[in-house]
Coordinates of N, CA, C and O in Angstrom, one line a residue:
M1 N 91.2 19.5 44.1 CA 92.3 18.9 43.3 C 93.0 20.0 42.5 O 94.2 19.9 42.2
A2 N 92.3 21.0 42.1 CA 92.9 22.1 41.3 C 94.0 22.8 42.1 O 95.1 23.1 41.7
V3 N 93.6 23.1 43.4 CA 94.6 23.8 44.3 C 95.8 22.9 44.6 O 96.9 23.3 44.6
A4 N 95.5 21.6 44.8 CA 96.6 20.7 45.1 C 97.5 20.6 43.9 O 98.7 20.5 44.1
S5 N 97.0 20.5 42.7 CA 97.9 20.5 41.5 C 98.7 21.7 41.4 O 99.9 21.7 41.0
F6 N 98.1 22.9 41.7 CA 98.9 24.1 41.6 C 100.0 24.1 42.6 O 101.1 24.4 42.3
V7 N 99.7 23.7 43.9 CA 100.7 23.7 44.9 C 101.8 22.7 44.6 O 103.0 23.0 44.7
L8 N 101.5 21.5 44.2 CA 102.4 20.5 43.8 C 103.3 20.9 42.6 O 104.5 20.6 42.6
G9 N 102.7 21.5 41.7 CA 103.5 22.0 40.5 C 104.4 23.1 40.9 O 105.6 23.2 40.4
L10 N 104.0 24.0 41.8 CA 104.9 25.1 42.3 C 106.0 24.5 43.1 O 107.2 24.9 42.9
V11 N 105.8 23.6 44.0 CA 106.8 23.0 44.8 C 107.7 22.2 44.0 O 108.9 22.1 44.2
G12 N 107.2 21.5 43.0 CA 107.9 20.7 42.1 C 109.0 21.4 41.3 O 110.0 20.8 40.8
L13 N 108.8 22.7 41.1 CA 109.9 23.5 40.4 C 111.1 23.6 41.2 O 112.2 23.7 40.7
L14 N 111.0 23.5 42.5 CA 112.1 23.6 43.4 C 112.7 22.3 43.9 O 113.9 22.2 44.1
A15 N 111.9 21.3 44.1 CA 112.4 20.0 44.6 C 111.5 18.9 44.1 O 110.3 19.0 44.0
M16 N 112.0 17.7 43.9 CA 111.3 16.5 43.6 C 110.4 16.6 42.4 O 109.3 16.1 42.4
N17 N 110.9 17.3 41.3 CA 110.1 17.5 40.2 C 109.8 16.2 39.4 O 108.8 16.1 38.7
V18 N 110.6 15.2 39.6 CA 110.3 13.9 38.9 C 109.1 13.2 39.5 O 108.4 12.5 38.8
L19 N 108.8 13.5 40.7 CA 107.6 12.9 41.4 C 106.4 13.9 41.4 O 105.3 13.5 41.1
L20 N 106.6 15.1 41.7 CA 105.5 16.1 41.9 C 105.0 16.6 40.5 O 103.8 16.9 40.4
G21 N 105.8 16.6 39.5 CA 105.3 17.1 38.2 C 104.2 16.2 37.6 O 103.1 16.7 37.3
P22 N 104.4 14.9 37.5 CA 103.4 14.0 37.0 C 102.1 14.0 37.9 O 101.0 14.0 37.3
I23 N 102.3 14.1 39.2 CA 101.1 14.1 40.1 C 100.3 15.4 39.8 O 99.1 15.4 39.8
A24 N 101.0 16.5 39.6 CA 100.3 17.8 39.4 C 99.5 17.7 38.1 O 98.4 18.2 38.0
V25 N 100.1 17.1 37.0 CA 99.5 17.0 35.7 C 98.2 16.1 35.9 O 97.1 16.5 35.3
V26 N 98.3 15.0 36.6 CA 97.2 14.1 36.7 C 96.1 14.8 37.5 O 94.9 14.7 37.2
L27 N 96.4 15.4 38.6 CA 95.4 16.1 39.4 C 94.7 17.2 38.7 O 93.5 17.4 38.8
A28 N 95.5 18.0 37.9 CA 94.9 19.1 37.1 C 93.9 18.5 36.0 O 92.9 19.0 35.8
S29 N 94.4 17.4 35.4 CA 93.5 16.8 34.4 C 92.2 16.3 35.0 O 91.1 16.5 34.4
L30 N 92.3 15.6 36.1 CA 91.1 15.2 36.8 C 90.2 16.3 37.2 O 89.0 16.2 37.1
A31 N 90.8 17.4 37.7 CA 90.0 18.5 38.1 C 89.3 19.2 36.9 O 88.1 19.5 37.0
L32 N 90.0 19.3 35.8 CA 89.3 19.8 34.6 C 88.3 18.9 34.1 O 87.2 19.4 33.6
R33 N 88.5 17.6 34.1 CA 87.5 16.7 33.6 C 86.2 16.7 34.4 O 85.1 16.5 33.9
R34 N 86.4 16.9 35.7 CA 85.2 16.9 36.6 C 84.5 18.3 36.6 O 83.5 18.4 37.3
G35 N 85.1 19.2 35.9 CA 84.4 20.5 35.8 C 84.5 21.4 37.1 O 83.6 21.9 37.6
T36 N 85.8 21.6 37.5 CA 86.0 22.3 38.7 C 85.6 23.8 38.5 O 85.6 24.3 37.4
T37 N 85.3 24.5 39.6 CA 85.0 25.9 39.6 C 86.3 26.7 39.6 O 86.3 27.9 39.3
R38 N 87.4 26.1 40.0 CA 88.7 26.7 40.0 C 89.5 26.4 38.7 O 90.6 25.8 38.8
R39 N 88.9 26.7 37.6 CA 89.5 26.3 36.3 C 90.9 26.9 36.1 O 91.8 26.3 35.6
G40 N 91.1 28.2 36.5 CA 92.3 28.9 36.3 C 93.5 28.2 37.1 O 94.6 28.0 36.6
R41 N 93.2 27.8 38.3 CA 94.2 27.1 39.1 C 94.5 25.7 38.6 O 95.6 25.3 38.6
A42 N 93.5 25.1 38.0 CA 93.8 23.8 37.4 C 94.6 23.9 36.2 O 95.6 23.1 36.0
L43 N 94.4 24.9 35.4 CA 95.2 25.1 34.2 C 96.6 25.5 34.6 O 97.6 25.1 34.0
L44 N 96.7 26.3 35.6 CA 98.1 26.7 36.1 C 98.8 25.5 36.7 O 100.0 25.4 36.5
G45 N 98.1 24.7 37.4 CA 98.7 23.5 37.9 C 99.2 22.5 36.8 O 100.2 21.9 36.9
L46 N 98.4 22.5 35.7 CA 98.8 21.7 34.6 C 100.0 22.2 33.9 O 101.0 21.5 33.6
F47 N 100.0 23.6 33.8 CA 101.2 24.2 33.2 C 102.4 24.0 34.0 O 103.5 23.7 33.5
L48 N 102.3 24.2 35.3 CA 103.5 24.0 36.2 C 103.9 22.6 36.3 O 105.1 22.3 36.4
G49 N 103.0 21.6 36.2 CA 103.4 20.2 36.2 C 104.2 19.9 34.9 O 105.2 19.2 35.0
V50 N 103.8 20.4 33.8 CA 104.5 20.2 32.5 C 105.9 20.9 32.6 O 106.9 20.4 32.2
C51 N 105.9 22.1 33.2 CA 107.2 22.8 33.4 C 108.1 22.1 34.3 O 109.4 22.1 34.0
D52 N 107.6 21.4 35.3 CA 108.5 20.6 36.2 C 109.2 19.5 35.3 O 110.4 19.3 35.5
L53 N 108.5 18.9 34.4 CA 109.0 17.8 33.6 C 110.0 18.4 32.6 O 111.1 17.8 32.3
V54 N 109.8 19.6 32.1 CA 110.7 20.2 31.1 C 112.0 20.6 31.9 O 113.1 20.4 31.3
V55 N 111.8 21.2 33.1 CA 113.0 21.6 33.8 C 113.9 20.3 34.1 O 115.1 20.3 34.0
L56 N 113.2 19.2 34.5 CA 113.9 18.0 34.8 C 114.7 17.5 33.5 O 115.8 17.1 33.6
A57 N 114.0 17.6 32.4 CA 114.6 17.1 31.2 C 115.8 18.0 30.8 O 116.9 17.4 30.4
V58 N 115.7 19.3 30.9 CA 116.8 20.2 30.6 C 118.0 20.0 31.5 O 119.1 19.9 31.1
L59 N 117.7 20.0 32.8 CA 118.8 19.9 33.8 C 119.5 18.5 33.7 O 120.7 18.4 33.9
A60 N 118.7 17.5 33.5 CA 119.3 16.1 33.4 C 120.1 16.0 32.2 O 121.1 15.3 32.1
G61 N 119.6 16.7 31.1 CA 120.4 16.6 29.9 C 121.7 17.4 29.9 O 122.7 17.0 29.3
L62 N 121.7 18.4 30.7 CA 123.0 19.2 30.9 C 124.0 18.4 31.7 O 125.2 18.5 31.5
D63 N 123.5 17.6 32.7 CA 124.4 16.7 33.5 C 124.7 15.4 32.9 O 125.5 14.7 33.4
N64 N 123.9 15.0 31.8 CA 124.0 13.7 31.2 C 123.7 12.6 32.2 O 124.4 11.5 32.2
T65 N 122.8 12.8 33.1 CA 122.3 11.8 34.1 C 120.8 11.8 34.1 O 120.2 12.6 33.5
V66 N 120.3 10.9 34.9 CA 118.8 10.8 35.0 C 118.4 11.8 36.1 O 117.2 12.3 36.0
S67 N 119.2 12.1 37.1 CA 118.8 13.1 38.1 C 119.7 14.3 38.0 O 120.6 14.3 37.2
W68 N 119.4 15.3 38.8 CA 120.1 16.5 38.8 C 120.2 17.1 40.2 O 119.4 16.7 41.0
A69 N 121.2 18.0 40.4 CA 121.3 18.6 41.7 C 121.8 20.0 41.4 O 122.4 20.3 40.4
F70 N 121.6 20.9 42.4 CA 122.1 22.3 42.3 C 123.6 22.4 42.3 O 124.3 21.9 43.0

């Protein structure tokens, strides 16, 4: 789950961050709660998932819409 949250958070920065960001946060939280041995990747997945949501909020705020595009 830690690696999956990292990958989803990383991909979410480029595409579909409204969907992949929250999934990355949930998977990272579950991995940390279960005591994963890959704690660094889980924390990085959590950070990237939150960054996905921040990027979505900033870019959607600049466009004054719910979604954004390049």
